[in-house]
Amino acid sequence: MEPEPMHTFSAVIERCPETGLLVGYVPGFPGAHSQGESLDELQANLQEVIAMLLEDGEPALDSDFVGLQQISVPT
């Protein structure tokens, strides 16, 4: 039996200063966002949202995630 094909997406995660919840979204993938109290909860929620979005077919991504970069400026 062959393994099930997997999609892999990169998510940006931030903490909401108002609620304290972790908020994650997949750049360029409309609707692919969720929140959670922990990283594990957020990941499960994002997996569920992305799986539902993929039921409509392959996404037409608005952009392609490249990475994160640290920027330093004088204080």
PDB file of N, CA and C in Angstrom:
ATOM      1  N   MET A   1       0.842  -1.177   0.000  1.00  0.00           N
ATOM      2  CA  MET A   1       0.000   0.000   0.000  1.00  0.00           C
ATOM      3  C   MET A   1       0.894   1.249   0.000  1.00  0.00           C
ATOM      4  N   GLU A   2       0.639   2.145  -0.926  1.00  0.00           N
ATOM      5  CA  GLU A   2       1.431   3.371  -1.029  1.00  0.00           C
ATOM      6  C   GLU A   2       0.956   4.400  -0.007  1.00  0.00           C
ATOM      7  N   PRO A   3       1.905   5.200   0.520  1.00  0.00           N
ATOM      8  CA  PRO A   3       1.487   6.248   1.462  1.00  0.00           C
ATOM      9  C   PRO A   3       0.619   7.294   0.759  1.00  0.00           C
ATOM     10  N   GLU A   4      -0.296   7.855   1.525  1.00  0.00           N
ATOM     11  CA  GLU A   4      -1.176   8.902   0.995  1.00  0.00           C
ATOM     12  C   GLU A   4      -0.352  10.135   0.656  1.00  0.00           C
ATOM     13  N   PRO A   5      -0.563  10.729  -0.539  1.00  0.00           N
ATOM     14  CA  PRO A   5       0.181  11.945  -0.885  1.00  0.00           C
ATOM     15  C   PRO A   5      -0.159  13.065   0.102  1.00  0.00           C
ATOM     16  N   MET A   6       0.839  13.873   0.407  1.00  0.00           N
ATOM     17  CA  MET A   6       0.664  14.950   1.378  1.00  0.00           C
ATOM     18  C   MET A   6       0.919  16.296   0.719  1.00  0.00           C
ATOM     19  N   HIS A   7       0.182  17.299   1.153  1.00  0.00           N
ATOM     20  CA  HIS A   7       0.453  18.690   0.811  1.00  0.00           C
ATOM     21  C   HIS A   7       1.226  19.270   1.993  1.00  0.00           C
ATOM     22  N   THR A   8       2.172  20.139   1.724  1.00  0.00           N
ATOM     23  CA  THR A   8       2.908  20.811   2.791  1.00  0.00           C
ATOM     24  C   THR A   8       2.840  22.313   2.550  1.00  0.00           C
ATOM     25  N   PHE A   9       2.421  23.039   3.578  1.00  0.00           N
ATOM     26  CA  PHE A   9       2.310  24.485   3.513  1.00  0.00           C
ATOM     27  C   PHE A   9       3.079  25.087   4.674  1.00  0.00           C
ATOM     28  N   SER A  10       3.616  26.279   4.489  1.00  0.00           N
ATOM     29  CA  SER A  10       4.283  27.020   5.562  1.00  0.00           C
ATOM     30  C   SER A  10       3.295  28.016   6.143  1.00  0.00           C
ATOM     31  N   ALA A  11       3.227  28.054   7.470  1.00  0.00           N
ATOM     32  CA  ALA A  11       2.316  28.973   8.147  1.00  0.00           C
ATOM     33  C   ALA A  11       3.114  30.004   8.934  1.00  0.00           C
ATOM     34  N   VAL A  12       2.632  31.219   8.931  1.00  0.00           N
ATOM     35  CA  VAL A  12       3.176  32.286   9.759  1.00  0.00           C
ATOM     36  C   VAL A  12       2.361  32.285  11.054  1.00  0.00           C
ATOM     37  N   ILE A  13       3.052  32.362  12.191  1.00  0.00           N
ATOM     38  CA  ILE A  13       2.371  32.317  13.480  1.00  0.00           C
ATOM     39  C   ILE A  13       2.722  33.564  14.278  1.00  0.00           C
ATOM     40  N   GLU A  14       1.695  34.193  14.810  1.00  0.00           N
ATOM     41  CA  GLU A  14       1.856  35.391  15.628  1.00  0.00           C
ATOM     42  C   GLU A  14       0.993  35.234  16.880  1.00  0.00           C
ATOM     43  N   ARG A  15       1.311  35.982  17.922  1.00  0.00           N
ATOM     44  CA  ARG A  15       0.458  35.999  19.112  1.00  0.00           C
ATOM     45  C   ARG A  15      -0.363  37.282  19.086  1.00  0.00           C
ATOM     46  N   CYS A  16      -1.669  37.147  19.236  1.00  0.00           N
ATOM     47  CA  CYS A  16      -2.555  38.298  19.263  1.00  0.00           C
ATOM     48  C   CYS A  16      -2.386  39.022  20.601  1.00  0.00           C
ATOM     49  N   PRO A  17      -2.032  40.303  20.577  1.00  0.00           N
ATOM     50  CA  PRO A  17      -1.827  41.025  21.830  1.00  0.00           C
ATOM     51  C   PRO A  17      -3.116  41.233  22.622  1.00  0.00           C
ATOM     52  N   GLU A  18      -4.246  41.196  21.960  1.00  0.00           N
ATOM     53  CA  GLU A  18      -5.525  41.421  22.633  1.00  0.00           C
ATOM     54  C   GLU A  18      -6.060  40.166  23.313  1.00  0.00           C
ATOM     55  N   THR A  19      -5.922  39.007  22.666  1.00  0.00           N
ATOM     56  CA  THR A  19      -6.493  37.768  23.206  1.00  0.00           C
ATOM     57  C   THR A  19      -5.441  36.833  23.797  1.00  0.00           C
ATOM     58  N   GLY A  20      -4.185  37.022  23.404  1.00  0.00           N
ATOM     59  CA  GLY A  20      -3.128  36.115  23.834  1.00  0.00           C
ATOM     60  C   GLY A  20      -3.101  34.811  23.051  1.00  0.00           C
ATOM     61  N   LEU A  21      -4.031  34.642  22.113  1.00  0.00           N
ATOM     62  CA  LEU A  21      -4.080  33.417  21.314  1.00  0.00           C
ATOM     63  C   LEU A  21      -3.017  33.450  20.219  1.00  0.00           C
ATOM     64  N   LEU A  22      -2.588  32.270  19.797  1.00  0.00           N
ATOM     65  CA  LEU A  22      -1.708  32.139  18.650  1.00  0.00           C
ATOM     66  C   LEU A  22      -2.570  32.174  17.393  1.00  0.00           C
ATOM     67  N   VAL A  23      -2.148  32.959  16.431  1.00  0.00           N
ATOM     68  CA  VAL A  23      -2.880  33.100  15.178  1.00  0.00           C
ATOM     69  C   VAL A  23      -1.947  32.666  14.060  1.00  0.00           C
ATOM     70  N   GLY A  24      -2.422  31.790  13.204  1.00  0.00           N
ATOM     71  CA  GLY A  24      -1.599  31.308  12.101  1.00  0.00           C
ATOM     72  C   GLY A  24      -2.316  31.456  10.774  1.00  0.00           C
ATOM     73  N   TYR A  25      -1.531  31.697   9.741  1.00  0.00           N
ATOM     74  CA  TYR A  25      -2.087  31.776   8.398  1.00  0.00           C
ATOM     75  C   TYR A  25      -1.046  31.302   7.398  1.00  0.00           C
ATOM     76  N   VAL A  26      -1.538  30.816   6.270  1.00  0.00           N
ATOM     77  CA  VAL A  26      -0.668  30.387   5.178  1.00  0.00           C
ATOM     78  C   VAL A  26      -0.629  31.528   4.176  1.00  0.00           C
ATOM     79  N   PRO A  27       0.535  32.180   4.014  1.00  0.00           N
ATOM     80  CA  PRO A  27       0.630  33.298   3.078  1.00  0.00           C
ATOM     81  C   PRO A  27       0.215  32.880   1.668  1.00  0.00           C
ATOM     82  N   GLY A  28      -0.617  33.711   1.061  1.00  0.00           N
ATOM     83  CA  GLY A  28      -1.024  33.472  -0.315  1.00  0.00           C
ATOM     84  C   GLY A  28      -2.148  32.475  -0.485  1.00  0.00           C
ATOM     85  N   PHE A  29      -2.654  31.875   0.606  1.00  0.00           N
ATOM     86  CA  PHE A  29      -3.702  30.861   0.527  1.00  0.00           C
ATOM     87  C   PHE A  29      -4.953  31.449   1.191  1.00  0.00           C
ATOM     88  N   PRO A  30      -5.833  32.085   0.403  1.00  0.00           N
ATOM     89  CA  PRO A  30      -7.015  32.728   0.972  1.00  0.00           C
ATOM     90  C   PRO A  30      -7.847  31.765   1.822  1.00  0.00           C
ATOM     91  N   GLY A  31      -8.190  32.213   3.013  1.00  0.00           N
ATOM     92  CA  GLY A  31      -9.016  31.414   3.912  1.00  0.00           C
ATOM     93  C   GLY A  31      -8.249  30.473   4.816  1.00  0.00           C
ATOM     94  N   ALA A  32      -6.953  30.286   4.563  1.00  0.00           N
ATOM     95  CA  ALA A  32      -6.157  29.339   5.352  1.00  0.00           C
ATOM     96  C   ALA A  32      -5.585  30.049   6.577  1.00  0.00           C
ATOM     97  N   HIS A  33      -6.442  30.222   7.583  1.00  0.00           N
ATOM     98  CA  HIS A  33      -6.016  30.866   8.815  1.00  0.00           C
ATOM     99  C   HIS A  33      -6.834  30.304   9.972  1.00  0.00           C
ATOM    100  N   SER A  34      -6.252  30.335  11.171  1.00  0.00           N
ATOM    101  CA  SER A  34      -6.943  29.850  12.353  1.00  0.00           C
ATOM    102  C   SER A  34      -6.238  30.376  13.586  1.00  0.00           C
ATOM    103  N   GLN A  35      -6.696  29.937  14.748  1.00  0.00           N
ATOM    104  CA  GLN A  35      -6.080  30.346  16.008  1.00  0.00           C
ATOM    105  C   GLN A  35      -6.143  29.193  16.984  1.00  0.00           C
ATOM    106  N   GLY A  36      -5.356  29.308  18.061  1.00  0.00           N
ATOM    107  CA  GLY A  36      -5.353  28.283  19.095  1.00  0.00           C
ATOM    108  C   GLY A  36      -4.617  28.767  20.325  1.00  0.00           C
ATOM    109  N   GLU A  37      -4.852  28.091  21.444  1.00  0.00           N
ATOM    110  CA  GLU A  37      -4.193  28.460  22.696  1.00  0.00           C
ATOM    111  C   GLU A  37      -2.768  27.930  22.778  1.00  0.00           C
ATOM    112  N   SER A  38      -2.457  26.887  22.005  1.00  0.00           N
ATOM    113  CA  SER A  38      -1.115  26.303  21.994  1.00  0.00           C
ATOM    114  C   SER A  38      -0.707  26.037  20.551  1.00  0.00           C
ATOM    115  N   LEU A  39       0.587  25.773  20.352  1.00  0.00           N
ATOM    116  CA  LEU A  39       1.049  25.441  18.995  1.00  0.00           C
ATOM    117  C   LEU A  39       0.388  24.166  18.484  1.00  0.00           C
ATOM    118  N   ASP A  40       0.211  23.174  19.367  1.00  0.00           N
ATOM    119  CA  ASP A  40      -0.429  21.926  18.944  1.00  0.00           C
ATOM    120  C   ASP A  40      -1.877  22.160  18.519  1.00  0.00           C
ATOM    121  N   GLU A  41      -2.606  22.970  19.304  1.00  0.00           N
ATOM    122  CA  GLU A  41      -3.996  23.270  18.955  1.00  0.00           C
ATOM    123  C   GLU A  41      -4.066  24.061  17.655  1.00  0.00           C
ATOM    124  N   LEU A  42      -3.184  25.034  17.502  1.00  0.00           N
ATOM    125  CA  LEU A  42      -3.158  25.823  16.275  1.00  0.00           C
ATOM    126  C   LEU A  42      -2.863  24.940  15.066  1.00  0.00           C
ATOM    127  N   GLN A  43      -1.888  24.041  15.191  1.00  0.00           N
ATOM    128  CA  GLN A  43      -1.556  23.163  14.064  1.00  0.00           C
ATOM    129  C   GLN A  43      -2.751  22.283  13.688  1.00  0.00           C
ATOM    130  N   ALA A  44      -3.414  21.717  14.673  1.00  0.00           N
ATOM    131  CA  ALA A  44      -4.587  20.883  14.392  1.00  0.00           C
ATOM    132  C   ALA A  44      -5.682  21.700  13.715  1.00  0.00           C
ATOM    133  N   ASN A  45      -5.898  22.921  14.200  1.00  0.00           N
ATOM    134  CA  ASN A  45      -6.925  23.780  13.603  1.00  0.00           C
ATOM    135  C   ASN A  45      -6.568  24.152  12.170  1.00  0.00           C
ATOM    136  N   LEU A  46      -5.293  24.476  11.927  1.00  0.00           N
ATOM    137  CA  LEU A  46      -4.873  24.804  10.563  1.00  0.00           C
ATOM    138  C   LEU A  46      -5.005  23.598   9.635  1.00  0.00           C
ATOM    139  N   GLN A  47      -4.643  22.415  10.128  1.00  0.00           N
ATOM    140  CA  GLN A  47      -4.790  21.204   9.313  1.00  0.00           C
ATOM    141  C   GLN A  47      -6.249  20.995   8.912  1.00  0.00           C
ATOM    142  N   GLU A  48      -7.158  21.207   9.856  1.00  0.00           N
ATOM    143  CA  GLU A  48      -8.577  21.039   9.578  1.00  0.00           C
ATOM    144  C   GLU A  48      -9.066  22.058   8.547  1.00  0.00           C
ATOM    145  N   VAL A  49      -8.688  23.310   8.718  1.00  0.00           N
ATOM    146  CA  VAL A  49      -9.108  24.361   7.785  1.00  0.00           C
ATOM    147  C   VAL A  49      -8.548  24.093   6.388  1.00  0.00           C
ATOM    148  N   ILE A  50      -7.265  23.756   6.308  1.00  0.00           N
ATOM    149  CA  ILE A  50      -6.644  23.510   5.002  1.00  0.00           C
ATOM    150  C   ILE A  50      -7.275  22.302   4.330  1.00  0.00           C
ATOM    151  N   ALA A  51      -7.539  21.242   5.091  1.00  0.00           N
ATOM    152  CA  ALA A  51      -8.179  20.052   4.517  1.00  0.00           C
ATOM    153  C   ALA A  51      -9.548  20.403   3.935  1.00  0.00           C
ATOM    154  N   MET A  52     -10.311  21.230   4.648  1.00  0.00           N
ATOM    155  CA  MET A  52     -11.619  21.652   4.133  1.00  0.00           C
ATOM    156  C   MET A  52     -11.463  22.472   2.856  1.00  0.00           C
ATOM    157  N   LEU A  53     -10.489  23.389   2.831  1.00  0.00           N
ATOM    158  CA  LEU A  53     -10.271  24.199   1.635  1.00  0.00           C
ATOM    159  C   LEU A  53      -9.843  23.351   0.450  1.00  0.00           C
ATOM    160  N   LEU A  54      -9.048  22.306   0.707  1.00  0.00           N
ATOM    161  CA  LEU A  54      -8.575  21.443  -0.383  1.00  0.00           C
ATOM    162  C   LEU A  54      -9.685  20.563  -0.959  1.00  0.00           C
ATOM    163  N   GLU A  55     -10.791  20.423  -0.228  1.00  0.00           N
ATOM    164  CA  GLU A  55     -11.923  19.659  -0.758  1.00  0.00           C
ATOM    165  C   GLU A  55     -12.469  20.303  -2.031  1.00  0.00           C
ATOM    166  N   ASP A  56     -12.244  21.617  -2.176  1.00  0.00           N
ATOM    167  CA  ASP A  56     -12.685  22.333  -3.375  1.00  0.00           C
ATOM    168  C   ASP A  56     -11.671  22.252  -4.505  1.00  0.00           C
ATOM    169  N   GLY A  57     -10.582  21.504  -4.311  1.00  0.00           N
ATOM    170  CA  GLY A  57      -9.554  21.357  -5.337  1.00  0.00           C
ATOM    171  C   GLY A  57      -8.279  22.070  -4.941  1.00  0.00           C
ATOM    172  N   GLU A  58      -7.300  21.993  -5.811  1.00  0.00           N
ATOM    173  CA  GLU A  58      -6.008  22.632  -5.562  1.00  0.00           C
ATOM    174  C   GLU A  58      -6.178  24.136  -5.449  1.00  0.00           C
ATOM    175  N   PRO A  59      -5.527  24.745  -4.463  1.00  0.00           N
ATOM    176  CA  PRO A  59      -5.677  26.185  -4.298  1.00  0.00           C
ATOM    177  C   PRO A  59      -4.923  26.961  -5.375  1.00  0.00           C
ATOM    178  N   ALA A  60      -5.481  28.088  -5.742  1.00  0.00           N
ATOM    179  CA  ALA A  60      -4.776  29.034  -6.612  1.00  0.00           C
ATOM    180  C   ALA A  60      -4.081  30.010  -5.679  1.00  0.00           C
ATOM    181  N   LEU A  61      -2.837  29.715  -5.340  1.00  0.00           N
ATOM    182  CA  LEU A  61      -2.118  30.533  -4.373  1.00  0.00           C
ATOM    183  C   LEU A  61      -1.843  31.920  -4.931  1.00  0.00           C
ATOM    184  N   ASP A  62      -2.074  32.929  -4.070  1.00  0.00           N
ATOM    185  CA  ASP A  62      -1.834  34.316  -4.461  1.00  0.00           C
ATOM    186  C   ASP A  62      -0.349  34.655  -4.479  1.00  0.00           C
ATOM    187  N   SER A  63       0.439  33.908  -3.693  1.00  0.00           N
ATOM    188  CA  SER A  63       1.882  34.135  -3.627  1.00  0.00           C
ATOM    189  C   SER A  63       2.547  32.844  -3.172  1.00  0.00           C
ATOM    190  N   ASP A  64       3.866  32.826  -3.192  1.00  0.00           N
ATOM    191  CA  ASP A  64       4.635  31.654  -2.795  1.00  0.00           C
ATOM    192  C   ASP A  64       5.505  32.032  -1.601  1.00  0.00           C
ATOM    193  N   PHE A  65       5.297  31.363  -0.463  1.00  0.00           N
ATOM    194  CA  PHE A  65       6.082  31.654   0.737  1.00  0.00           C
ATOM    195  C   PHE A  65       7.552  31.347   0.476  1.00  0.00           C
ATOM    196  N   VAL A  66       8.426  32.298   0.776  1.00  0.00           N
ATOM    197  CA  VAL A  66       9.859  32.141   0.560  1.00  0.00           C
ATOM    198  C   VAL A  66      10.575  31.897   1.878  1.00  0.00           C
ATOM    199  N   GLY A  67      10.285  32.686   2.893  1.00  0.00           N
ATOM    200  CA  GLY A  67      10.940  32.499   4.177  1.00  0.00           C
ATOM    201  C   GLY A  67      10.803  33.737   5.044  1.00  0.00           C
ATOM    202  N   LEU A  68      11.478  33.703   6.165  1.00  0.00           N
ATOM    203  CA  LEU A  68      11.498  34.827   7.087  1.00  0.00           C
ATOM    204  C   LEU A  68      12.903  35.384   7.145  1.00  0.00           C
ATOM    205  N   GLN A  69      13.018  36.659   7.427  1.00  0.00           N
ATOM    206  CA  GLN A  69      14.326  37.283   7.485  1.00  0.00           C
ATOM    207  C   GLN A  69      14.348  38.258   8.647  1.00  0.00           C
ATOM    208  N   GLN A  70      15.422  38.244   9.438  1.00  0.00           N
ATOM    209  CA  GLN A  70      15.630  39.183  10.533  1.00  0.00           C
ATOM    210  C   GLN A  70      16.214  40.465   9.950  1.00  0.00           C
ATOM    211  N   ILE A  71      15.667  41.598  10.339  1.00  0.00           N
ATOM    212  CA  ILE A  71      16.151  42.892   9.877  1.00  0.00           C
ATOM    213  C   ILE A  71      16.587  43.696  11.098  1.00  0.00           C
ATOM    214  N   SER A  72      17.809  44.182  11.097  1.00  0.00           N
ATOM    215  CA  SER A  72      18.338  44.999  12.196  1.00  0.00           C
ATOM    216  C   SER A  72      18.481  46.437  11.746  1.00  0.00           C
ATOM    217  N   VAL A  73      18.041  47.345  12.608  1.00  0.00           N
ATOM    218  CA  VAL A  73      18.185  48.787  12.336  1.00  0.00           C
ATOM    219  C   VAL A  73      18.722  49.442  13.604  1.00  0.00           C
ATOM    220  N   PRO A  74      19.471  50.522  13.471  1.00  0.00           N
ATOM    221  CA  PRO A  74      20.001  51.187  14.653  1.00  0.00           C
ATOM    222  C   PRO A  74      18.882  51.718  15.542  1.00  0.00           C
ATOM    223  N   THR A  75      19.112  51.697  16.854  1.00  0.00           N
ATOM    224  CA  THR A  75      18.125  52.230  17.793  1.00  0.00           C
ATOM    225  C   THR A  75      18.425  53.658  18.152  1.00  0.00           C
TER     226      THR A  75
END
